[in-house]
Coordinates of N, CA and C in Angstrom, one line a residue:
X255 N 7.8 22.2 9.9 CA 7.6 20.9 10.5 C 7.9 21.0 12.0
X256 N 7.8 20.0 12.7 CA 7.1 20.2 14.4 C 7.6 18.8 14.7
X257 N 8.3 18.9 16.2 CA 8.8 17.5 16.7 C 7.4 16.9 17.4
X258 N 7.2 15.7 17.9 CA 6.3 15.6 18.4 C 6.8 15.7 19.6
X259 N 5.8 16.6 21.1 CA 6.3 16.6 22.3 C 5.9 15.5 23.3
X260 N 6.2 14.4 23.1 CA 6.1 13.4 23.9 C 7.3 12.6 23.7
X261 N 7.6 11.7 24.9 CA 9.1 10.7 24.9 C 8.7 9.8 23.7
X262 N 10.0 9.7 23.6 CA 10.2 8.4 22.5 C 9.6 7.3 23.1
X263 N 8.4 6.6 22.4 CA 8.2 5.6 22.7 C 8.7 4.0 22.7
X264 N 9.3 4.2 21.4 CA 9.9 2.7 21.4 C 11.2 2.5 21.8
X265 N 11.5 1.4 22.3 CA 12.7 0.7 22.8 C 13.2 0.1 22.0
X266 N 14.8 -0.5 22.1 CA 15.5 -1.3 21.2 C 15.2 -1.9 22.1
X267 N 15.3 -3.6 21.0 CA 15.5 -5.0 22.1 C 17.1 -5.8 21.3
X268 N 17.3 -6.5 21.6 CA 18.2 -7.1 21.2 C 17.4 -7.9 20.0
X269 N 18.2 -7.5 18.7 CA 17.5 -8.1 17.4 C 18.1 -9.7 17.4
X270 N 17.1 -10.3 16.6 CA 17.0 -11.6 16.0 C 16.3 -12.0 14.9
X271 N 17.0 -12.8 13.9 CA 17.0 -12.6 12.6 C 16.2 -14.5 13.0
X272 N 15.2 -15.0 12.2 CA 14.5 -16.0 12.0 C 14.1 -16.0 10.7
X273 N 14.0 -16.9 9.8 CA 14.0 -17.1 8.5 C 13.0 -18.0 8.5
X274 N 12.1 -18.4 7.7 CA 10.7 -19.2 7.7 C 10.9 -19.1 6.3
X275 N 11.1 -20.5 5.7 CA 10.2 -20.8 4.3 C 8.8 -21.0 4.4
X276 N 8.2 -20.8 3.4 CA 7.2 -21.1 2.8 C 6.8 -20.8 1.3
X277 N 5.6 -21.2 1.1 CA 4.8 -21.0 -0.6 C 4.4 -19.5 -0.4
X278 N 4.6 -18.0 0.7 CA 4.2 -17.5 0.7 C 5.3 -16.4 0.4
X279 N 4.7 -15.3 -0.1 CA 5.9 -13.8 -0.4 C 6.9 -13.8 0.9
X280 N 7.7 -13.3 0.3 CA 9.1 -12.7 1.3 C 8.3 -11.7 1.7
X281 N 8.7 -11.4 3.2 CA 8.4 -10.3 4.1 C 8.9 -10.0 5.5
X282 N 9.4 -8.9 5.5 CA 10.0 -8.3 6.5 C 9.2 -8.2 7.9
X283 N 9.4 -8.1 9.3 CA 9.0 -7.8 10.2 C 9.5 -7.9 11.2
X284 N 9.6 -6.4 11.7 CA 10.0 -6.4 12.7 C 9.8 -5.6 13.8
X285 N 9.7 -5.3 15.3 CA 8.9 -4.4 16.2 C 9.8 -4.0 17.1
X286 N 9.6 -2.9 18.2 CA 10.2 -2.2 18.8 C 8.9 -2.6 20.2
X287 N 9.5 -2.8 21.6 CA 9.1 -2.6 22.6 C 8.9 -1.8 23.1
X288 N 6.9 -1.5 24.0 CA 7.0 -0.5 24.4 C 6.2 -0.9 25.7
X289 N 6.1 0.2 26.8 CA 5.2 0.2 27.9 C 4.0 -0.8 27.5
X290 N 3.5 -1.1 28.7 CA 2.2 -2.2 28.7 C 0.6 -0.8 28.8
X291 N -0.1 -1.6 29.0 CA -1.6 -1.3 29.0 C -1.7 0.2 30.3
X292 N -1.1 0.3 31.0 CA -1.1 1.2 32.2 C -0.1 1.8 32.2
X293 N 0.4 2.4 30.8 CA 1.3 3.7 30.7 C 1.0 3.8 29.7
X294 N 1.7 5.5 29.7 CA 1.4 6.0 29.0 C 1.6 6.0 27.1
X295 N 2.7 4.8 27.0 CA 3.1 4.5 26.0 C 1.6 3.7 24.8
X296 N 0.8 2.9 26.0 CA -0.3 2.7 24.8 C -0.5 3.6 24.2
X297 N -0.7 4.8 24.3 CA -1.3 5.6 23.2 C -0.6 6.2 22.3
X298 N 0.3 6.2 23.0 CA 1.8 6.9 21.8 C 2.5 5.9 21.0
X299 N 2.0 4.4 21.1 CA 2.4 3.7 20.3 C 0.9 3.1 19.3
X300 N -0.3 3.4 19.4 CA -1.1 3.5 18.8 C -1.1 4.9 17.6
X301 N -0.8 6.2 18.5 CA -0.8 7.0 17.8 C 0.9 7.0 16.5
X302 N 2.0 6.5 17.1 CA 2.9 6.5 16.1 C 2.8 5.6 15.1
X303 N 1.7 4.3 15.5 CA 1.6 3.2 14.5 C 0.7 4.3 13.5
X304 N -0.5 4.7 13.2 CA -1.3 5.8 13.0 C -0.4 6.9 12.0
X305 N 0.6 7.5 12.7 CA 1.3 8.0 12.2 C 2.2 7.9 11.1
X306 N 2.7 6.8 10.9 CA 3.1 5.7 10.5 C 2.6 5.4 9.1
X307 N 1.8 4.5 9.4 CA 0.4 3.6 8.4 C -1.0 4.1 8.3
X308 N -1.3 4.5 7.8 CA -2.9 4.5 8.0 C -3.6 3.8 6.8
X309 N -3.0 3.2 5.9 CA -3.5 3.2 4.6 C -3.9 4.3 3.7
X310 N -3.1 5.6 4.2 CA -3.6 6.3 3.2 C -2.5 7.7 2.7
X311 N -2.3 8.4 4.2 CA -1.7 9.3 4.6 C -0.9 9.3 5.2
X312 N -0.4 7.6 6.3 CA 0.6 7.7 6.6 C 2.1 7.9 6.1
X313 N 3.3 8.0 7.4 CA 4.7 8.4 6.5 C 4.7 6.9 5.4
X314 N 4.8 6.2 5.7 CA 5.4 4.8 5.3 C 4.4 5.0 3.8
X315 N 2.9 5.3 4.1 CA 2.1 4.9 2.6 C 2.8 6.0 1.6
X316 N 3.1 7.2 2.3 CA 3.2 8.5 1.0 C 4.8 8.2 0.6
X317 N 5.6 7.9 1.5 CA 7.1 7.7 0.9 C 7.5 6.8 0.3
X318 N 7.0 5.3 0.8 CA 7.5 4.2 0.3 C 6.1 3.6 -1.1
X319 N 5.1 3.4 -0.3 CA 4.1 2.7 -0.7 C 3.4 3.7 -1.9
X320 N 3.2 4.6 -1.9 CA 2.9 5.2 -3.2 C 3.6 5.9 -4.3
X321 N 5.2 5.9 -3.8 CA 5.9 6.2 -5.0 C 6.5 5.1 -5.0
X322 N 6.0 4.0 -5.1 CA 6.4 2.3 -5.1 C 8.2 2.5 -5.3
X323 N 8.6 2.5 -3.4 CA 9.5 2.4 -3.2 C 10.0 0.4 -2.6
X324 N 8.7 -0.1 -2.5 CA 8.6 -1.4 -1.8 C 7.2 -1.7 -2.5
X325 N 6.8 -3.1 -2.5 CA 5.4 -3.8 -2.9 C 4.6 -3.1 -1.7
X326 N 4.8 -3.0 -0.8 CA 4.0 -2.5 0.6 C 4.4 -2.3 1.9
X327 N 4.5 -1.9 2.7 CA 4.8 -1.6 4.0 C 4.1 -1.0 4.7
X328 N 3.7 -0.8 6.4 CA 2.9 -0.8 7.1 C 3.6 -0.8 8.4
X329 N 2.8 0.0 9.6 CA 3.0 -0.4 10.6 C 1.4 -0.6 11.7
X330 N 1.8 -1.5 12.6 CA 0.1 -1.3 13.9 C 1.1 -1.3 15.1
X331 N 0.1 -1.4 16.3 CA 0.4 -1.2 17.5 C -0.4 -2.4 18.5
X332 N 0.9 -2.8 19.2 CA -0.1 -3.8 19.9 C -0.3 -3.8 21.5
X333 N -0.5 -3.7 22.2 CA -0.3 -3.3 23.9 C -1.3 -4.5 24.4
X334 N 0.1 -5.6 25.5 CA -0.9 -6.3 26.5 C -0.8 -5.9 27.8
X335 N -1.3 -5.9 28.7 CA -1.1 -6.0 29.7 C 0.2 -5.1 30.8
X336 N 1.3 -6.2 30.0 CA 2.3 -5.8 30.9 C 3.8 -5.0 29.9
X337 N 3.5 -5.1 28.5 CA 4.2 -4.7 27.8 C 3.2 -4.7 26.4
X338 N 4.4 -4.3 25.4 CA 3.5 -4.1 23.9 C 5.1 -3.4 23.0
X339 N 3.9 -3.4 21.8 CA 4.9 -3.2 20.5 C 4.3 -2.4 19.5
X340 N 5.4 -1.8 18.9 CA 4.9 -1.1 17.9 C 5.4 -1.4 16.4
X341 N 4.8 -2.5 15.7 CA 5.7 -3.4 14.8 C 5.0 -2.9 13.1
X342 N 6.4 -3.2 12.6 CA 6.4 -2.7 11.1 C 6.4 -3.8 10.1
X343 N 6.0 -4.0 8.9 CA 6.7 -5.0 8.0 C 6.6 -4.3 6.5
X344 N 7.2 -4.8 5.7 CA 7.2 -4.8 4.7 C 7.2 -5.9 3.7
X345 N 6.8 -5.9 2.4 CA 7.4 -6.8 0.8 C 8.0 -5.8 0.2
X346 N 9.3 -6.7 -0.4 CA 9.7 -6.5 -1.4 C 9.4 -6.4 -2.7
X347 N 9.9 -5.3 -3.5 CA 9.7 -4.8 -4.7 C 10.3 -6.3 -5.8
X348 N 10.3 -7.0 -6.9 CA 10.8 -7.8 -7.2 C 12.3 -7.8 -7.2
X349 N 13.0 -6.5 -7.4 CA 14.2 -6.4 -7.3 C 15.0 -6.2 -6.2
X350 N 14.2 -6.6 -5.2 CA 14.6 -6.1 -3.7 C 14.9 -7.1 -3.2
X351 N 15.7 -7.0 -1.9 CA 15.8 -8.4 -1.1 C 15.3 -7.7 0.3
X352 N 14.8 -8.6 1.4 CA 14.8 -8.2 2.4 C 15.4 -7.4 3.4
X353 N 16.9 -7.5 2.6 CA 17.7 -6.7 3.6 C 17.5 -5.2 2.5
X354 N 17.2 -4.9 1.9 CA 17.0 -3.7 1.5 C 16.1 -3.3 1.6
X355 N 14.8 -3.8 2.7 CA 13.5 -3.2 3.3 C 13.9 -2.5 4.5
X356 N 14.6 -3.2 5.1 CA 15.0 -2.6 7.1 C 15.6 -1.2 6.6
X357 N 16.6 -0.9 6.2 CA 16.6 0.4 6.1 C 16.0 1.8 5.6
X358 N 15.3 1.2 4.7 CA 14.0 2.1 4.1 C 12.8 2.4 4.9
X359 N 12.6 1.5 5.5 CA 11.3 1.8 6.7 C 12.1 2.3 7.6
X360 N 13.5 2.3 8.4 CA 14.6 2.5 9.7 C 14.2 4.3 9.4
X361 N 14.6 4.8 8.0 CA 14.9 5.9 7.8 C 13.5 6.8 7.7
X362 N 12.2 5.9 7.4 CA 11.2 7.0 7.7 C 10.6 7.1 9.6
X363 N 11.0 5.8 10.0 CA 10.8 6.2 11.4 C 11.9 7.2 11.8
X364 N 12.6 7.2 11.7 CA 13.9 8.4 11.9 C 13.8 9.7 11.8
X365 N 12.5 9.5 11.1 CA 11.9 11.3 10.3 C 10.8 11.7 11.8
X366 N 10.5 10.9 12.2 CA 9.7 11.0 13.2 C 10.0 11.5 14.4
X367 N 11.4 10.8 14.9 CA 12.1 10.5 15.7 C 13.0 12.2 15.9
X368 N 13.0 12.4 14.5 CA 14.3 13.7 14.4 C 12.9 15.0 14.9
X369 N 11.9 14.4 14.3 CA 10.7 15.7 14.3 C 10.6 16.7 13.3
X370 N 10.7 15.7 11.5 CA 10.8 16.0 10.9 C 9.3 15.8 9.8
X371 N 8.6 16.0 10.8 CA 7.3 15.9 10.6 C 6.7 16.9 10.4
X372 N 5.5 17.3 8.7 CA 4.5 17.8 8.5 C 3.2 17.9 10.3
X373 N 2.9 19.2 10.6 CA 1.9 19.3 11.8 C 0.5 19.0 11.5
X374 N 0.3 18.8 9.7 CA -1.3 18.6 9.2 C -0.8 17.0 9.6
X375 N 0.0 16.2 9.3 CA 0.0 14.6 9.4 C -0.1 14.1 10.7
X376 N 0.7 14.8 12.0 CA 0.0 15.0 13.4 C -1.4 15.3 13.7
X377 N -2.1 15.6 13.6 CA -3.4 16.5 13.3 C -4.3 15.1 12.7
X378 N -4.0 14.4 11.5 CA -4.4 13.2 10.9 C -4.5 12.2 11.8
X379 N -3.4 11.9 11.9 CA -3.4 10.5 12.8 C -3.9 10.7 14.1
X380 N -4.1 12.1 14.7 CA -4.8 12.4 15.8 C -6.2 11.9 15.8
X381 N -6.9 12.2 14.7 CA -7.8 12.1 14.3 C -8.9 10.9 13.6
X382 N -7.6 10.4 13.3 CA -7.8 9.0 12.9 C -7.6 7.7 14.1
X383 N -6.9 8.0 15.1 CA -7.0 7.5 16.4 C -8.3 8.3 16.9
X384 N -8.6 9.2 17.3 CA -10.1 9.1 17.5 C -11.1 8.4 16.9
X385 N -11.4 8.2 15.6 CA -12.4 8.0 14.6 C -12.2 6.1 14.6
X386 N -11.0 5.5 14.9 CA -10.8 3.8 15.3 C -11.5 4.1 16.9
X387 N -11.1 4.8 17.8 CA -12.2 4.7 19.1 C -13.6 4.4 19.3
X388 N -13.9 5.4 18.6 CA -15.3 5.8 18.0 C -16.3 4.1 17.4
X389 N -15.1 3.9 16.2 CA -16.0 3.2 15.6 C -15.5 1.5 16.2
X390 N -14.7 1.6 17.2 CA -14.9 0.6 18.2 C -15.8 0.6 19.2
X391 N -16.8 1.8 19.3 CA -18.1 1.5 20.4 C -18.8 1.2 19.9
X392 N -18.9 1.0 18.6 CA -20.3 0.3 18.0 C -20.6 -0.9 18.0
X393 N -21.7 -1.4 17.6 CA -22.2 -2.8 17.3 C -21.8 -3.7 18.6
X394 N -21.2 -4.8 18.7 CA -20.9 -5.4 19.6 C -19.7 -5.4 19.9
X395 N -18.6 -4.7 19.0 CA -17.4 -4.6 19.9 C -17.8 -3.9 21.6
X396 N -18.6 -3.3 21.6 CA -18.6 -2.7 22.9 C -18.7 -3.8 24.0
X397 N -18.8 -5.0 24.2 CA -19.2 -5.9 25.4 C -17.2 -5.9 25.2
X398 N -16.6 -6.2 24.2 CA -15.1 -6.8 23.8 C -14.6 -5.8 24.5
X399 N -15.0 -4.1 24.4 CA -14.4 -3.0 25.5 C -14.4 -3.6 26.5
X400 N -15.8 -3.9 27.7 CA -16.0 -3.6 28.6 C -15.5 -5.5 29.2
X401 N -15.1 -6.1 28.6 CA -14.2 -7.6 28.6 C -13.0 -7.4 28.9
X402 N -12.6 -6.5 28.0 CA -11.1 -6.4 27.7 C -10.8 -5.2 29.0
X403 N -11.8 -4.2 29.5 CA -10.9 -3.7 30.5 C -10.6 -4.6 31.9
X404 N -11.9 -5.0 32.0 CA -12.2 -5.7 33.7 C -11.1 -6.6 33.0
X405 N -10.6 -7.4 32.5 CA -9.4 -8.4 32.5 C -8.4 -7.6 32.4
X406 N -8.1 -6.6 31.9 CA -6.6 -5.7 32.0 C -7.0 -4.7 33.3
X407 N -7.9 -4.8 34.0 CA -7.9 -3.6 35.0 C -8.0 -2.4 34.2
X408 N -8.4 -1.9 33.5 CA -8.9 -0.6 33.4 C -10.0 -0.2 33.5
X409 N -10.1 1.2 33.3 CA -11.4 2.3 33.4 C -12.0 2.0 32.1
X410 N -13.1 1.6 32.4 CA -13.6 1.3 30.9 C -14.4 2.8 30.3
X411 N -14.7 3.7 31.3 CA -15.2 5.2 30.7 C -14.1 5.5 29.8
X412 N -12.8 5.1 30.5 CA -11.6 6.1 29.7 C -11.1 5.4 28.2
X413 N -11.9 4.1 28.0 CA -11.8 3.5 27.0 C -12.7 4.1 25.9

């Protein structure tokens, strides 16, 4: 296994706990702060979300989600402008409570973190962040590219 060589992307923020009833499942969520749209952190928090979740092959699907350690868990990546996040959530197993999700997903980002990472699952989510690029120039997302840079100031080639 292989650390990845780029800084740590996410930030602590000062946590806050908010509770919401509803008719809908218990679920966890929660995100880490990162650089905005003009550093280098968008991509490394795209690529750790990736790394992360993919629905398939990510850490979170192979440890938790398919040897049904949780009902599900996941992470994406969000980047505006001037900051962004790299946020996770989970459900609970029936016998679970929320507070026994935050440590189970804490401990596979930690695997990341230590660089206790398979180099074929680097390699994956490399590749799988290419192939969401890709299949973002298609059809009409491409005007939503060339929208989304002129309002964020970017290069839209480099998009």
């Amino acid at each position: 296994s292989s650390g990845i060589n780029a800084e740590w992307p996410l930030r602590p923020c000062k946590p806050f706990l908010e509770e919401v009833k509803g008719p809908q499942p218990a679920m966890l969520f929660f995100a880490y702060r990162t650089g905005g749209l003009h550093t280098k952190d968008r991509l490394l928090g795209e690529m750790f979300a990736t790394l992360m979740s993919n629905g398939q092959a990510g850490i979170l699907d192979l440890n938790l989600n398919k040897k049904q350690k949780v009902l599900t868990s996941g992470a994406d990546s969000f980047t505006m402008k001037d900051y962004g996040m790299v946020y996770f959530y989970g459900m609970p197993l029936q016998n679970q409570t929320l507070e026994d999700l935050f440590p189970l997903i804490e401990s596979q980002i930690a695997q990341i973190k230590q660089g206790k990472i398979e180099d074929k699952l680097i390699e994956g989510a490399k590749n799988q962040v290419i192939i969401n690029l890709q299949k973002a120039t298609q059809g009409n997302t491409r005007a939503r590219i060339f929208y989304n840079s002129f309002i964020n100031e970017l290069d839209w080639a480099g998009e």
